[in-house]
């Protein structure tokens, strides 16, 4: 089994192989395990896109998805994450997709034999979101080298920003940031922060982030003021470079991070990101459940692919 806890688990070659495989799934490739295989999705935080995307991906691969809801499980009786994971492993579950509010929760699961796929850990990492973002960028530009990518918004609390910044730099892109002072992540150098005007006029990819009110200790930021200062307004979209694109991991706060009229505009790849997430998660699950390094020689290709 091969875990996916952070993007650091993946070499550049593995990332490109996952993108290639996800595109093949998107084009109709079919694969299913050689034997009955159980997986479980443990979401300790709310989720629509990630949870549903994983579940559809699992069903398309012919996996048996074990029903699990935190609200009706023994978690409410005080069961720890480790004991829950160990229980599911004992029942024969081969892969656990886990979203948890604790950063690096996966460190307490290092003795679990089932594959751990990180669906998001606090403000830490979100590797499958990063991979689907990379797939979307690659399909658009066919390379990463020298692309100017600006991540805008709540940098400090964003696991998407953290995962994407590391890997995009590793793949050769130039990553910059725009954020209010209180949401800057000071682990990045000061010169990595640019003005909103520079971001709009020079970026190949403008990656907007959701304001994560649930992780803030103070009251809500003035949303209208945020939109005017850091949001993608209709005027700013007009000032973007030709062929540059807008991305956002969603859920979207319409009229805050982006004007509602721009959510589905020609430059927007927001719903494309969601579509790509399905195929990327199929590729990630196949990687986790395929014991051999290359994987493909053990593929069990089926002739007909039943839809979920």
GROMACS .gro file of N, CA, C and O in nm, residues 204-259:
model
  224
  204UNK      N    1   0.002   3.407  -1.503
  204UNK     CA    2  -0.060   3.311  -1.595
  204UNK      C    3  -0.178   3.243  -1.527
  204UNK      O    4  -0.276   3.206  -1.591
  205UNK      N    5  -0.164   3.221  -1.397
  205UNK     CA    6  -0.271   3.159  -1.319
  205UNK      C    7  -0.296   3.245  -1.195
  205UNK      O    8  -0.204   3.273  -1.119
  206UNK      N    9  -0.420   3.287  -1.178
  206UNK     CA   10  -0.462   3.355  -1.055
  206UNK      C   11  -0.542   3.254  -0.974
  206UNK      O   12  -0.649   3.212  -1.016
  207UNK      N   13  -0.485   3.213  -0.862
  207UNK     CA   14  -0.547   3.111  -0.778
  207UNK      C   15  -0.606   3.178  -0.654
  207UNK      O   16  -0.533   3.220  -0.564
  208UNK      N   17  -0.737   3.188  -0.651
  208UNK     CA   18  -0.806   3.252  -0.538
  208UNK      C   19  -0.833   3.149  -0.430
  208UNK      O   20  -0.855   3.032  -0.458
  209UNK      N   21  -0.832   3.195  -0.305
  209UNK     CA   22  -0.858   3.106  -0.192
  209UNK      C   23  -0.985   3.148  -0.121
  209UNK      O   24  -1.018   3.267  -0.115
  210UNK      N   25  -1.052   3.049  -0.062
  210UNK     CA   26  -1.170   3.079   0.021
  210UNK      C   27  -1.126   3.140   0.154
  210UNK      O   28  -1.026   3.096   0.213
  211UNK      N   29  -1.200   3.240   0.199
  211UNK     CA   30  -1.177   3.292   0.335
  211UNK      C   31  -1.226   3.187   0.434
  211UNK      O   32  -1.343   3.147   0.432
  212UNK      N   33  -1.137   3.141   0.521
  212UNK     CA   34  -1.171   3.031   0.612
  212UNK      C   35  -1.212   3.085   0.748
  212UNK      O   36  -1.138   3.078   0.846
  213UNK      N   37  -1.334   3.135   0.754
  213UNK     CA   38  -1.384   3.195   0.878
  213UNK      C   39  -1.378   3.097   0.995
  213UNK      O   40  -1.358   3.137   1.109
  214UNK      N   41  -1.397   2.967   0.966
  214UNK     CA   42  -1.399   2.868   1.074
  214UNK      C   43  -1.264   2.853   1.143
  214UNK      O   44  -1.254   2.795   1.252
  215UNK      N   45  -1.157   2.903   1.081
  215UNK     CA   46  -1.024   2.893   1.141
  215UNK      C   47  -0.977   3.026   1.199
  215UNK      O   48  -0.864   3.038   1.244
  216UNK      N   49  -1.063   3.128   1.192
  216UNK     CA   50  -1.025   3.259   1.244
  216UNK      C   51  -1.077   3.276   1.387
  216UNK      O   52  -1.184   3.226   1.421
  217UNK      N   53  -0.999   3.345   1.468
  217UNK     CA   54  -1.038   3.365   1.607
  217UNK      C   55  -1.110   3.498   1.628
  217UNK      O   56  -1.175   3.518   1.730
  218UNK      N   57  -1.098   3.588   1.533
  218UNK     CA   58  -1.165   3.717   1.545
  218UNK      C   59  -1.290   3.718   1.459
  218UNK      O   60  -1.319   3.620   1.389
  219UNK      N   61  -1.365   3.826   1.463
  219UNK     CA   62  -1.488   3.837   1.387
  219UNK      C   63  -1.466   3.839   1.238
  219UNK      O   64  -1.353   3.841   1.189
  220UNK      N   65  -1.575   3.834   1.163
  220UNK     CA   66  -1.565   3.828   1.018
  220UNK      C   67  -1.504   3.955   0.961
  220UNK      O   68  -1.531   4.066   1.006
  221UNK      N   69  -1.416   3.934   0.864
  221UNK     CA   70  -1.358   4.047   0.793
  221UNK      C   71  -1.468   4.117   0.715
  221UNK      O   72  -1.565   4.056   0.674
  222UNK      N   73  -1.453   4.248   0.692
  222UNK     CA   74  -1.549   4.319   0.608
  222UNK      C   75  -1.546   4.262   0.467
  222UNK      O   76  -1.447   4.276   0.395
  223UNK      N   77  -1.654   4.192   0.429
  223UNK     CA   78  -1.652   4.116   0.304
  223UNK      C   79  -1.651   4.207   0.181
  223UNK      O   80  -1.582   4.178   0.083
  224UNK      N   81  -1.726   4.316   0.187
  224UNK     CA   82  -1.726   4.408   0.072
  224UNK      C   83  -1.588   4.470   0.055
  224UNK      O   84  -1.538   4.483  -0.058
  225UNK      N   85  -1.527   4.507   0.166
  225UNK     CA   86  -1.393   4.568   0.160
  225UNK      C   87  -1.291   4.466   0.106
  225UNK      O   88  -1.203   4.501   0.027
  226UNK      N   89  -1.304   4.340   0.150
  226UNK     CA   90  -1.213   4.236   0.100
  226UNK      C   91  -1.227   4.222  -0.050
  226UNK      O   92  -1.127   4.211  -0.123
  227UNK      N   93  -1.350   4.218  -0.099
  227UNK     CA   94  -1.372   4.199  -0.243
  227UNK      C   95  -1.308   4.313  -0.322
  227UNK      O   96  -1.246   4.289  -0.426
  228UNK      N   97  -1.324   4.433  -0.272
  228UNK     CA   98  -1.267   4.547  -0.344
  228UNK      C   99  -1.115   4.546  -0.342
  228UNK      O  100  -1.050   4.586  -0.440
  229UNK      N  101  -1.055   4.496  -0.233
  229UNK     CA  102  -0.909   4.503  -0.221
  229UNK      C  103  -0.839   4.377  -0.272
  229UNK      O  104  -0.732   4.384  -0.331
  230UNK      N  105  -0.902   4.261  -0.250
  230UNK     CA  106  -0.834   4.136  -0.284
  230UNK      C  107  -0.917   4.042  -0.372
  230UNK      O  108  -0.870   3.933  -0.409
  231UNK      N  109  -1.037   4.079  -0.405
  231UNK     CA  110  -1.123   3.991  -0.483
  231UNK      C  111  -1.103   4.006  -0.633
  231UNK      O  112  -1.043   4.102  -0.681
  232UNK      N  113  -1.150   3.905  -0.707
  232UNK     CA  114  -1.149   3.913  -0.853
  232UNK      C  115  -1.275   3.988  -0.896
  232UNK      O  116  -1.384   3.932  -0.905
  233UNK      N  117  -1.256   4.116  -0.920
  233UNK     CA  118  -1.369   4.200  -0.963
  233UNK      C  119  -1.381   4.193  -1.115
  233UNK      O  120  -1.290   4.147  -1.185
  234UNK      N  121  -1.493   4.241  -1.165
  234UNK     CA  122  -1.513   4.242  -1.311
  234UNK      C  123  -1.405   4.325  -1.379
  234UNK      O  124  -1.352   4.287  -1.484
  235UNK      N  125  -1.368   4.438  -1.320
  235UNK     CA  126  -1.264   4.523  -1.379
  235UNK      C  127  -1.129   4.452  -1.380
  235UNK      O  128  -1.056   4.457  -1.479
  236UNK      N  129  -1.095   4.384  -1.272
  236UNK     CA  130  -0.965   4.315  -1.266
  236UNK      C  131  -0.958   4.203  -1.371
  236UNK      O  132  -0.853   4.180  -1.430
  237UNK      N  133  -1.067   4.134  -1.392
  237UNK     CA  134  -1.066   4.026  -1.493
  237UNK      C  135  -1.032   4.083  -1.631
  237UNK      O  136  -0.960   4.020  -1.709
  238UNK      N  137  -1.078   4.202  -1.658
  238UNK     CA  138  -1.051   4.265  -1.788
  238UNK      C  139  -0.903   4.301  -1.803
  238UNK      O  140  -0.854   4.316  -1.915
  239UNK      N  141  -0.833   4.316  -1.690
  239UNK     CA  142  -0.692   4.356  -1.694
  239UNK      C  143  -0.596   4.237  -1.695
  239UNK      O  144  -0.474   4.255  -1.700
  240UNK      N  145  -0.650   4.116  -1.691
  240UNK     CA  146  -0.562   3.997  -1.690
  240UNK      C  147  -0.498   3.975  -1.826
  240UNK      O  148  -0.547   4.020  -1.929
  241UNK      N  149  -0.385   3.904  -1.825
  241UNK     CA  150  -0.313   3.871  -1.948
  241UNK      C  151  -0.400   3.784  -2.039
  241UNK      O  152  -0.481   3.705  -1.990
  242UNK      N  153  -0.381   3.794  -2.170
  242UNK     CA  154  -0.449   3.699  -2.259
  242UNK      C  155  -0.410   3.556  -2.222
  242UNK      O  156  -0.296   3.528  -2.187
  243UNK      N  157  -0.506   3.465  -2.228
  243UNK     CA  158  -0.483   3.322  -2.201
  243UNK      C  159  -0.453   3.288  -2.055
  243UNK      O  160  -0.422   3.174  -2.024
  244UNK      N  161  -0.457   3.386  -1.967
  244UNK     CA  162  -0.441   3.353  -1.825
  244UNK      C  163  -0.574   3.302  -1.770
  244UNK      O  164  -0.680   3.328  -1.826
  245UNK      N  165  -0.565   3.225  -1.661
  245UNK     CA  166  -0.685   3.159  -1.610
  245UNK      C  167  -0.707   3.189  -1.462
  245UNK      O  168  -0.614   3.228  -1.390
  246UNK      N  169  -0.830   3.168  -1.418
  246UNK     CA  170  -0.870   3.186  -1.279
  246UNK      C  171  -0.901   3.049  -1.219
  246UNK      O  172  -0.973   2.968  -1.280
  247UNK      N  173  -0.845   3.024  -1.100
  247UNK     CA  174  -0.874   2.898  -1.030
  247UNK      C  175  -0.920   2.930  -0.888
  247UNK      O  176  -0.889   3.035  -0.833
  248UNK      N  177  -0.992   2.835  -0.829
  248UNK     CA  178  -1.041   2.849  -0.691
  248UNK      C  179  -1.077   2.709  -0.643
  248UNK      O  180  -1.147   2.636  -0.714
  249UNK      N  181  -1.032   2.667  -0.524
  249UNK     CA  182  -1.060   2.530  -0.480
  249UNK      C  183  -1.204   2.508  -0.437
  249UNK      O  184  -1.245   2.390  -0.423
  250UNK      N  185  -1.279   2.618  -0.415
  250UNK     CA  186  -1.419   2.610  -0.371
  250UNK      C  187  -1.427   2.543  -0.232
  250UNK      O  188  -1.333   2.475  -0.191
  251UNK      N  189  -1.535   2.561  -0.157
  251UNK     CA  190  -1.655   2.635  -0.197
  251UNK      C  191  -1.627   2.784  -0.215
  251UNK      O  192  -1.536   2.839  -0.152
  252UNK      N  193  -1.707   2.844  -0.301
  252UNK     CA  194  -1.684   2.983  -0.339
  252UNK      C  195  -1.772   3.075  -0.255
  252UNK      O  196  -1.890   3.046  -0.234
  253UNK      N  197  -1.714   3.180  -0.206
  253UNK     CA  198  -1.794   3.289  -0.148
  253UNK      C  199  -1.816   3.390  -0.260
  253UNK      O  200  -1.730   3.475  -0.286
  254UNK      N  201  -1.930   3.376  -0.329
  254UNK     CA  202  -1.958   3.466  -0.442
  254UNK      C  203  -1.966   3.611  -0.394
  254UNK      O  204  -2.024   3.638  -0.290
  255UNK      N  205  -1.906   3.698  -0.472
  255UNK     CA  206  -1.908   3.839  -0.436
  255UNK      C  207  -1.804   3.876  -0.331
  255UNK      O  208  -1.797   3.991  -0.289
  256UNK      N  209  -1.725   3.777  -0.288
  256UNK     CA  210  -1.619   3.804  -0.190
  256UNK      C  211  -1.484   3.774  -0.255
  256UNK      O  212  -1.412   3.867  -0.293
  257UNK      N  213  -1.451   3.645  -0.274
  257UNK     CA  214  -1.325   3.614  -0.342
  257UNK      C  215  -1.335   3.641  -0.492
  257UNK      O  216  -1.236   3.671  -0.558
  258UNK      N  217  -1.455   3.627  -0.548
  258UNK     CA  218  -1.475   3.645  -0.691
  258UNK      C  219  -1.616   3.697  -0.716
  258UNK      O  220  -1.711   3.654  -0.649
  259UNK      N  221  -1.627   3.789  -0.813
  259UNK     CA  222  -1.761   3.837  -0.850
  259UNK      C  223  -1.843   3.721  -0.902
  259UNK      O  224  -1.793   3.636  -0.977
   0.00000   0.00000   0.00000
